[in-house]
Amino acid sequence: MATKKIPEETIEEKYERAHRLEESVKSLLRDKERGEIYQKAADLYASLGEFQDAKDCSVRCEKKAKEFLKKYKEQQK
């Protein structure tokens, strides 16, 4: 039986997925989840290399991820 091949995402689709992740953070309330989603978006943007403004977006999301995760850790003390 042949296995079904999953089509690979294009760079444009990955960029759009990263953008949707970044936008979805606005609806979250917990700092931990915000930090984790921003980190996922940062990693996805970083994987796109020089595509459009992906590098700048990655840096921005990485910074926000660190801020929210730091805030979460401070709340846990």
PDB file of N, CA and C in Angstrom:
ATOM      1  N   MET A   1       0.840  -1.170   0.000  1.00  0.00           N
ATOM      2  CA  MET A   1       0.000   0.000   0.000  1.00  0.00           C
ATOM      3  C   MET A   1       0.895   1.247   0.000  1.00  0.00           C
ATOM      4  N   ALA A   2       0.597   2.155  -0.867  1.00  0.00           N
ATOM      5  CA  ALA A   2       1.391   3.384  -0.994  1.00  0.00           C
ATOM      6  C   ALA A   2       1.070   4.328   0.151  1.00  0.00           C
ATOM      7  N   THR A   3       2.117   4.969   0.649  1.00  0.00           N
ATOM      8  CA  THR A   3       1.890   5.946   1.702  1.00  0.00           C
ATOM      9  C   THR A   3       1.579   7.290   1.078  1.00  0.00           C
ATOM     10  N   LYS A   4       0.756   8.031   1.751  1.00  0.00           N
ATOM     11  CA  LYS A   4       0.357   9.341   1.262  1.00  0.00           C
ATOM     12  C   LYS A   4       1.444  10.349   1.589  1.00  0.00           C
ATOM     13  N   LYS A   5       1.955  11.030   0.590  1.00  0.00           N
ATOM     14  CA  LYS A   5       3.018  11.994   0.784  1.00  0.00           C
ATOM     15  C   LYS A   5       2.406  13.347   1.154  1.00  0.00           C
ATOM     16  N   ILE A   6       2.911  13.909   2.238  1.00  0.00           N
ATOM     17  CA  ILE A   6       2.439  15.215   2.699  1.00  0.00           C
ATOM     18  C   ILE A   6       3.240  16.280   1.964  1.00  0.00           C
ATOM     19  N   PRO A   7       2.549  17.203   1.289  1.00  0.00           N
ATOM     20  CA  PRO A   7       3.284  18.244   0.556  1.00  0.00           C
ATOM     21  C   PRO A   7       4.061  19.147   1.511  1.00  0.00           C
ATOM     22  N   GLU A   8       5.261  19.496   1.099  1.00  0.00           N
ATOM     23  CA  GLU A   8       6.103  20.365   1.918  1.00  0.00           C
ATOM     24  C   GLU A   8       5.622  21.801   1.812  1.00  0.00           C
ATOM     25  N   GLU A   9       5.721  22.527   2.920  1.00  0.00           N
ATOM     26  CA  GLU A   9       5.311  23.933   2.937  1.00  0.00           C
ATOM     27  C   GLU A   9       6.269  24.777   2.109  1.00  0.00           C
ATOM     28  N   THR A  10       5.711  25.745   1.421  1.00  0.00           N
ATOM     29  CA  THR A  10       6.545  26.697   0.710  1.00  0.00           C
ATOM     30  C   THR A  10       7.062  27.730   1.711  1.00  0.00           C
ATOM     31  N   ILE A  11       8.046  28.497   1.306  1.00  0.00           N
ATOM     32  CA  ILE A  11       8.566  29.548   2.174  1.00  0.00           C
ATOM     33  C   ILE A  11       7.461  30.542   2.516  1.00  0.00           C
ATOM     34  N   GLU A  12       6.635  30.870   1.533  1.00  0.00           N
ATOM     35  CA  GLU A  12       5.546  31.810   1.766  1.00  0.00           C
ATOM     36  C   GLU A  12       4.560  31.263   2.798  1.00  0.00           C
ATOM     37  N   GLU A  13       4.274  29.963   2.724  1.00  0.00           N
ATOM     38  CA  GLU A  13       3.351  29.349   3.678  1.00  0.00           C
ATOM     39  C   GLU A  13       3.949  29.322   5.093  1.00  0.00           C
ATOM     40  N   LYS A  14       5.245  29.044   5.189  1.00  0.00           N
ATOM     41  CA  LYS A  14       5.902  29.057   6.499  1.00  0.00           C
ATOM     42  C   LYS A  14       5.889  30.461   7.090  1.00  0.00           C
ATOM     43  N   TYR A  15       6.142  31.452   6.245  1.00  0.00           N
ATOM     44  CA  TYR A  15       6.133  32.849   6.702  1.00  0.00           C
ATOM     45  C   TYR A  15       4.740  33.205   7.224  1.00  0.00           C
ATOM     46  N   GLU A  16       3.723  32.830   6.490  1.00  0.00           N
ATOM     47  CA  GLU A  16       2.349  33.122   6.894  1.00  0.00           C
ATOM     48  C   GLU A  16       1.997  32.397   8.189  1.00  0.00           C
ATOM     49  N   ARG A  17       2.460  31.155   8.349  1.00  0.00           N
ATOM     50  CA  ARG A  17       2.193  30.401   9.574  1.00  0.00           C
ATOM     51  C   ARG A  17       2.868  31.078  10.764  1.00  0.00           C
ATOM     52  N   ALA A  18       4.104  31.531  10.576  1.00  0.00           N
ATOM     53  CA  ALA A  18       4.814  32.240  11.647  1.00  0.00           C
ATOM     54  C   ALA A  18       4.074  33.521  12.017  1.00  0.00           C
ATOM     55  N   HIS A  19       3.578  34.229  11.011  1.00  0.00           N
ATOM     56  CA  HIS A  19       2.831  35.469  11.264  1.00  0.00           C
ATOM     57  C   HIS A  19       1.550  35.169  12.044  1.00  0.00           C
ATOM     58  N   ARG A  20       0.846  34.106  11.682  1.00  0.00           N
ATOM     59  CA  ARG A  20      -0.373  33.737  12.410  1.00  0.00           C
ATOM     60  C   ARG A  20      -0.059  33.367  13.859  1.00  0.00           C
ATOM     61  N   LEU A  21       1.062  32.666  14.075  1.00  0.00           N
ATOM     62  CA  LEU A  21       1.468  32.342  15.446  1.00  0.00           C
ATOM     63  C   LEU A  21       1.699  33.618  16.250  1.00  0.00           C
ATOM     64  N   GLU A  22       2.433  34.535  15.642  1.00  0.00           N
ATOM     65  CA  GLU A  22       2.733  35.795  16.321  1.00  0.00           C
ATOM     66  C   GLU A  22       1.444  36.540  16.664  1.00  0.00           C
ATOM     67  N   GLU A  23       0.518  36.575  15.755  1.00  0.00           N
ATOM     68  CA  GLU A  23      -0.754  37.268  15.992  1.00  0.00           C
ATOM     69  C   GLU A  23      -1.613  36.558  17.035  1.00  0.00           C
ATOM     70  N   SER A  24      -1.506  35.235  17.113  1.00  0.00           N
ATOM     71  CA  SER A  24      -2.339  34.478  18.050  1.00  0.00           C
ATOM     72  C   SER A  24      -1.978  34.756  19.505  1.00  0.00           C
ATOM     73  N   VAL A  25      -0.771  35.239  19.747  1.00  0.00           N
ATOM     74  CA  VAL A  25      -0.324  35.518  21.115  1.00  0.00           C
ATOM     75  C   VAL A  25      -1.219  36.564  21.764  1.00  0.00           C
ATOM     76  N   LYS A  26      -1.763  37.449  20.991  1.00  0.00           N
ATOM     77  CA  LYS A  26      -2.599  38.523  21.525  1.00  0.00           C
ATOM     78  C   LYS A  26      -3.811  37.993  22.287  1.00  0.00           C
ATOM     79  N   SER A  27      -4.251  36.786  21.951  1.00  0.00           N
ATOM     80  CA  SER A  27      -5.435  36.232  22.604  1.00  0.00           C
ATOM     81  C   SER A  27      -5.093  35.402  23.845  1.00  0.00           C
ATOM     82  N   LEU A  28      -3.803  35.234  24.129  1.00  0.00           N
ATOM     83  CA  LEU A  28      -3.391  34.444  25.279  1.00  0.00           C
ATOM     84  C   LEU A  28      -3.247  35.316  26.516  1.00  0.00           C
ATOM     85  N   LEU A  29      -3.507  34.722  27.669  1.00  0.00           N
ATOM     86  CA  LEU A  29      -3.423  35.462  28.920  1.00  0.00           C
ATOM     87  C   LEU A  29      -2.192  35.099  29.745  1.00  0.00           C
ATOM     88  N   ARG A  30      -1.721  33.885  29.629  1.00  0.00           N
ATOM     89  CA  ARG A  30      -0.613  33.417  30.462  1.00  0.00           C
ATOM     90  C   ARG A  30       0.731  33.745  29.820  1.00  0.00           C
ATOM     91  N   ASP A  31       1.623  34.293  30.635  1.00  0.00           N
ATOM     92  CA  ASP A  31       2.933  34.698  30.136  1.00  0.00           C
ATOM     93  C   ASP A  31       3.740  33.514  29.615  1.00  0.00           C
ATOM     94  N   LYS A  32       3.633  32.362  30.274  1.00  0.00           N
ATOM     95  CA  LYS A  32       4.384  31.186  29.830  1.00  0.00           C
ATOM     96  C   LYS A  32       4.005  30.812  28.393  1.00  0.00           C
ATOM     97  N   GLU A  33       2.710  30.730  28.119  1.00  0.00           N
ATOM     98  CA  GLU A  33       2.249  30.368  26.792  1.00  0.00           C
ATOM     99  C   GLU A  33       2.624  31.436  25.764  1.00  0.00           C
ATOM    100  N   ARG A  34       2.531  32.692  26.166  1.00  0.00           N
ATOM    101  CA  ARG A  34       2.933  33.770  25.260  1.00  0.00           C
ATOM    102  C   ARG A  34       4.400  33.623  24.872  1.00  0.00           C
ATOM    103  N   GLY A  35       5.236  33.385  25.867  1.00  0.00           N
ATOM    104  CA  GLY A  35       6.661  33.208  25.602  1.00  0.00           C
ATOM    105  C   GLY A  35       6.939  32.022  24.693  1.00  0.00           C
ATOM    106  N   GLU A  36       6.251  30.915  24.947  1.00  0.00           N
ATOM    107  CA  GLU A  36       6.460  29.708  24.138  1.00  0.00           C
ATOM    108  C   GLU A  36       6.022  29.917  22.685  1.00  0.00           C
ATOM    109  N   ILE A  37       4.899  30.576  22.486  1.00  0.00           N
ATOM    110  CA  ILE A  37       4.413  30.808  21.119  1.00  0.00           C
ATOM    111  C   ILE A  37       5.319  31.796  20.395  1.00  0.00           C
ATOM    112  N   TYR A  38       5.742  32.845  21.087  1.00  0.00           N
ATOM    113  CA  TYR A  38       6.682  33.785  20.465  1.00  0.00           C
ATOM    114  C   TYR A  38       7.968  33.061  20.068  1.00  0.00           C
ATOM    115  N   GLN A  39       8.429  32.123  20.906  1.00  0.00           N
ATOM    116  CA  GLN A  39       9.654  31.383  20.585  1.00  0.00           C
ATOM    117  C   GLN A  39       9.445  30.508  19.357  1.00  0.00           C
ATOM    118  N   LYS A  40       8.282  29.864  19.252  1.00  0.00           N
ATOM    119  CA  LYS A  40       7.989  29.051  18.069  1.00  0.00           C
ATOM    120  C   LYS A  40       7.974  29.916  16.811  1.00  0.00           C
ATOM    121  N   ALA A  41       7.352  31.078  16.913  1.00  0.00           N
ATOM    122  CA  ALA A  41       7.308  31.988  15.764  1.00  0.00           C
ATOM    123  C   ALA A  41       8.720  32.451  15.410  1.00  0.00           C
ATOM    124  N   ALA A  42       9.529  32.775  16.419  1.00  0.00           N
ATOM    125  CA  ALA A  42      10.909  33.215  16.181  1.00  0.00           C
ATOM    126  C   ALA A  42      11.701  32.127  15.467  1.00  0.00           C
ATOM    127  N   ASP A  43      11.554  30.894  15.913  1.00  0.00           N
ATOM    128  CA  ASP A  43      12.276  29.781  15.292  1.00  0.00           C
ATOM    129  C   ASP A  43      11.831  29.574  13.851  1.00  0.00           C
ATOM    130  N   LEU A  44      10.536  29.692  13.617  1.00  0.00           N
ATOM    131  CA  LEU A  44      10.017  29.515  12.263  1.00  0.00           C
ATOM    132  C   LEU A  44      10.507  30.633  11.346  1.00  0.00           C
ATOM    133  N   TYR A  45      10.441  31.869  11.817  1.00  0.00           N
ATOM    134  CA  TYR A  45      10.976  32.986  11.027  1.00  0.00           C
ATOM    135  C   TYR A  45      12.468  32.775  10.746  1.00  0.00           C
ATOM    136  N   ALA A  46      13.223  32.349  11.759  1.00  0.00           N
ATOM    137  CA  ALA A  46      14.667  32.145  11.593  1.00  0.00           C
ATOM    138  C   ALA A  46      14.963  31.092  10.534  1.00  0.00           C
ATOM    139  N   SER A  47      14.096  30.099  10.415  1.00  0.00           N
ATOM    140  CA  SER A  47      14.314  29.033   9.430  1.00  0.00           C
ATOM    141  C   SER A  47      14.126  29.522   7.996  1.00  0.00           C
ATOM    142  N   LEU A  48      13.572  30.721   7.831  1.00  0.00           N
ATOM    143  CA  LEU A  48      13.300  31.247   6.490  1.00  0.00           C
ATOM    144  C   LEU A  48      14.472  32.036   5.912  1.00  0.00           C
ATOM    145  N   GLY A  49      15.508  32.219   6.699  1.00  0.00           N
ATOM    146  CA  GLY A  49      16.701  32.902   6.204  1.00  0.00           C
ATOM    147  C   GLY A  49      16.433  34.344   5.816  1.00  0.00           C
ATOM    148  N   GLU A  50      16.766  34.690   4.592  1.00  0.00           N
ATOM    149  CA  GLU A  50      16.678  36.072   4.111  1.00  0.00           C
ATOM    150  C   GLU A  50      15.327  36.406   3.469  1.00  0.00           C
ATOM    151  N   PHE A  51      14.336  35.545   3.609  1.00  0.00           N
ATOM    152  CA  PHE A  51      13.035  35.781   2.990  1.00  0.00           C
ATOM    153  C   PHE A  51      12.375  37.015   3.599  1.00  0.00           C
ATOM    154  N   GLN A  52      11.980  37.941   2.756  1.00  0.00           N
ATOM    155  CA  GLN A  52      11.322  39.193   3.160  1.00  0.00           C
ATOM    156  C   GLN A  52      11.976  39.776   4.414  1.00  0.00           C
ATOM    157  N   ASP A  53      11.178  39.992   5.459  1.00  0.00           N
ATOM    158  CA  ASP A  53      11.713  40.559   6.706  1.00  0.00           C
ATOM    159  C   ASP A  53      11.770  39.512   7.818  1.00  0.00           C
ATOM    160  N   ALA A  54      11.929  38.249   7.429  1.00  0.00           N
ATOM    161  CA  ALA A  54      11.901  37.144   8.391  1.00  0.00           C
ATOM    162  C   ALA A  54      12.952  37.288   9.482  1.00  0.00           C
ATOM    163  N   LYS A  55      14.126  37.772   9.120  1.00  0.00           N
ATOM    164  CA  LYS A  55      15.191  37.921  10.115  1.00  0.00           C
ATOM    165  C   LYS A  55      14.789  38.931  11.190  1.00  0.00           C
ATOM    166  N   ASP A  56      14.245  40.072  10.778  1.00  0.00           N
ATOM    167  CA  ASP A  56      13.787  41.085  11.738  1.00  0.00           C
ATOM    168  C   ASP A  56      12.645  40.551  12.601  1.00  0.00           C
ATOM    169  N   CYS A  57      11.732  39.829  11.980  1.00  0.00           N
ATOM    170  CA  CYS A  57      10.605  39.250  12.711  1.00  0.00           C
ATOM    171  C   CYS A  57      11.093  38.240  13.745  1.00  0.00           C
ATOM    172  N   SER A  58      12.099  37.451  13.369  1.00  0.00           N
ATOM    173  CA  SER A  58      12.658  36.468  14.293  1.00  0.00           C
ATOM    174  C   SER A  58      13.266  37.153  15.507  1.00  0.00           C
ATOM    175  N   VAL A  59      14.025  38.197  15.274  1.00  0.00           N
ATOM    176  CA  VAL A  59      14.648  38.948  16.376  1.00  0.00           C
ATOM    177  C   VAL A  59      13.575  39.544  17.284  1.00  0.00           C
ATOM    178  N   ARG A  60      12.547  40.133  16.690  1.00  0.00           N
ATOM    179  CA  ARG A  60      11.463  40.741  17.465  1.00  0.00           C
ATOM    180  C   ARG A  60      10.747  39.688  18.325  1.00  0.00           C
ATOM    181  N   CYS A  61      10.423  38.543  17.725  1.00  0.00           N
ATOM    182  CA  CYS A  61       9.718  37.488  18.466  1.00  0.00           C
ATOM    183  C   CYS A  61      10.598  36.876  19.547  1.00  0.00           C
ATOM    184  N   GLU A  62      11.882  36.716  19.251  1.00  0.00           N
ATOM    185  CA  GLU A  62      12.822  36.175  20.238  1.00  0.00           C
ATOM    186  C   GLU A  62      12.878  37.089  21.464  1.00  0.00           C
ATOM    187  N   LYS A  63      12.924  38.384  21.219  1.00  0.00           N
ATOM    188  CA  LYS A  63      12.972  39.360  22.311  1.00  0.00           C
ATOM    189  C   LYS A  63      11.699  39.272  23.163  1.00  0.00           C
ATOM    190  N   LYS A  64      10.542  39.203  22.502  1.00  0.00           N
ATOM    191  CA  LYS A  64       9.279  39.111  23.232  1.00  0.00           C
ATOM    192  C   LYS A  64       9.189  37.800  23.999  1.00  0.00           C
ATOM    193  N   ALA A  65       9.675  36.715  23.405  1.00  0.00           N
ATOM    194  CA  ALA A  65       9.658  35.415  24.078  1.00  0.00           C
ATOM    195  C   ALA A  65      10.455  35.487  25.373  1.00  0.00           C
ATOM    196  N   LYS A  66      11.640  36.057  25.305  1.00  0.00           N
ATOM    197  CA  LYS A  66      12.478  36.175  26.496  1.00  0.00           C
ATOM    198  C   LYS A  66      11.804  37.037  27.564  1.00  0.00           C
ATOM    199  N   GLU A  67      11.163  38.118  27.149  1.00  0.00           N
ATOM    200  CA  GLU A  67      10.479  38.997  28.099  1.00  0.00           C
ATOM    201  C   GLU A  67       9.366  38.253  28.839  1.00  0.00           C
ATOM    202  N   PHE A  68       8.532  37.537  28.081  1.00  0.00           N
ATOM    203  CA  PHE A  68       7.409  36.843  28.711  1.00  0.00           C
ATOM    204  C   PHE A  68       7.870  35.669  29.568  1.00  0.00           C
ATOM    205  N   LEU A  69       8.881  34.943  29.123  1.00  0.00           N
ATOM    206  CA  LEU A  69       9.369  33.819  29.914  1.00  0.00           C
ATOM    207  C   LEU A  69      10.061  34.304  31.190  1.00  0.00           C
ATOM    208  N   LYS A  70      10.747  35.429  31.111  1.00  0.00           N
ATOM    209  CA  LYS A  70      11.374  36.013  32.300  1.00  0.00           C
ATOM    210  C   LYS A  70      10.291  36.452  33.291  1.00  0.00           C
ATOM    211  N   LYS A  71       9.262  37.092  32.768  1.00  0.00           N
ATOM    212  CA  LYS A  71       8.145  37.540  33.603  1.00  0.00           C
ATOM    213  C   LYS A  71       7.477  36.353  34.279  1.00  0.00           C
ATOM    214  N   TYR A  72       7.300  35.249  33.521  1.00  0.00           N
ATOM    215  CA  TYR A  72       6.695  34.045  34.078  1.00  0.00           C
ATOM    216  C   TYR A  72       7.558  33.473  35.211  1.00  0.00           C
ATOM    217  N   LYS A  73       8.864  33.401  34.999  1.00  0.00           N
ATOM    218  CA  LYS A  73       9.760  32.855  36.027  1.00  0.00           C
ATOM    219  C   LYS A  73       9.748  33.716  37.279  1.00  0.00           C
ATOM    220  N   GLU A  74       9.660  35.023  37.118  1.00  0.00           N
ATOM    221  CA  GLU A  74       9.598  35.910  38.274  1.00  0.00           C
ATOM    222  C   GLU A  74       8.307  35.701  39.061  1.00  0.00           C
ATOM    223  N   GLN A  75       7.234  35.392  38.365  1.00  0.00           N
ATOM    224  CA  GLN A  75       5.951  35.159  39.034  1.00  0.00           C
ATOM    225  C   GLN A  75       5.964  33.844  39.820  1.00  0.00           C
ATOM    226  N   GLN A  76       6.842  32.926  39.428  1.00  0.00           N
ATOM    227  CA  GLN A  76       6.900  31.624  40.080  1.00  0.00           C
ATOM    228  C   GLN A  76       7.675  31.648  41.395  1.00  0.00           C
ATOM    229  N   LYS A  77       8.370  32.725  41.671  1.00  0.00           N
ATOM    230  CA  LYS A  77       9.177  32.830  42.906  1.00  0.00           C
ATOM    231  C   LYS A  77       8.321  33.031  44.112  1.00  0.00           C
TER     232      LYS A  77
END
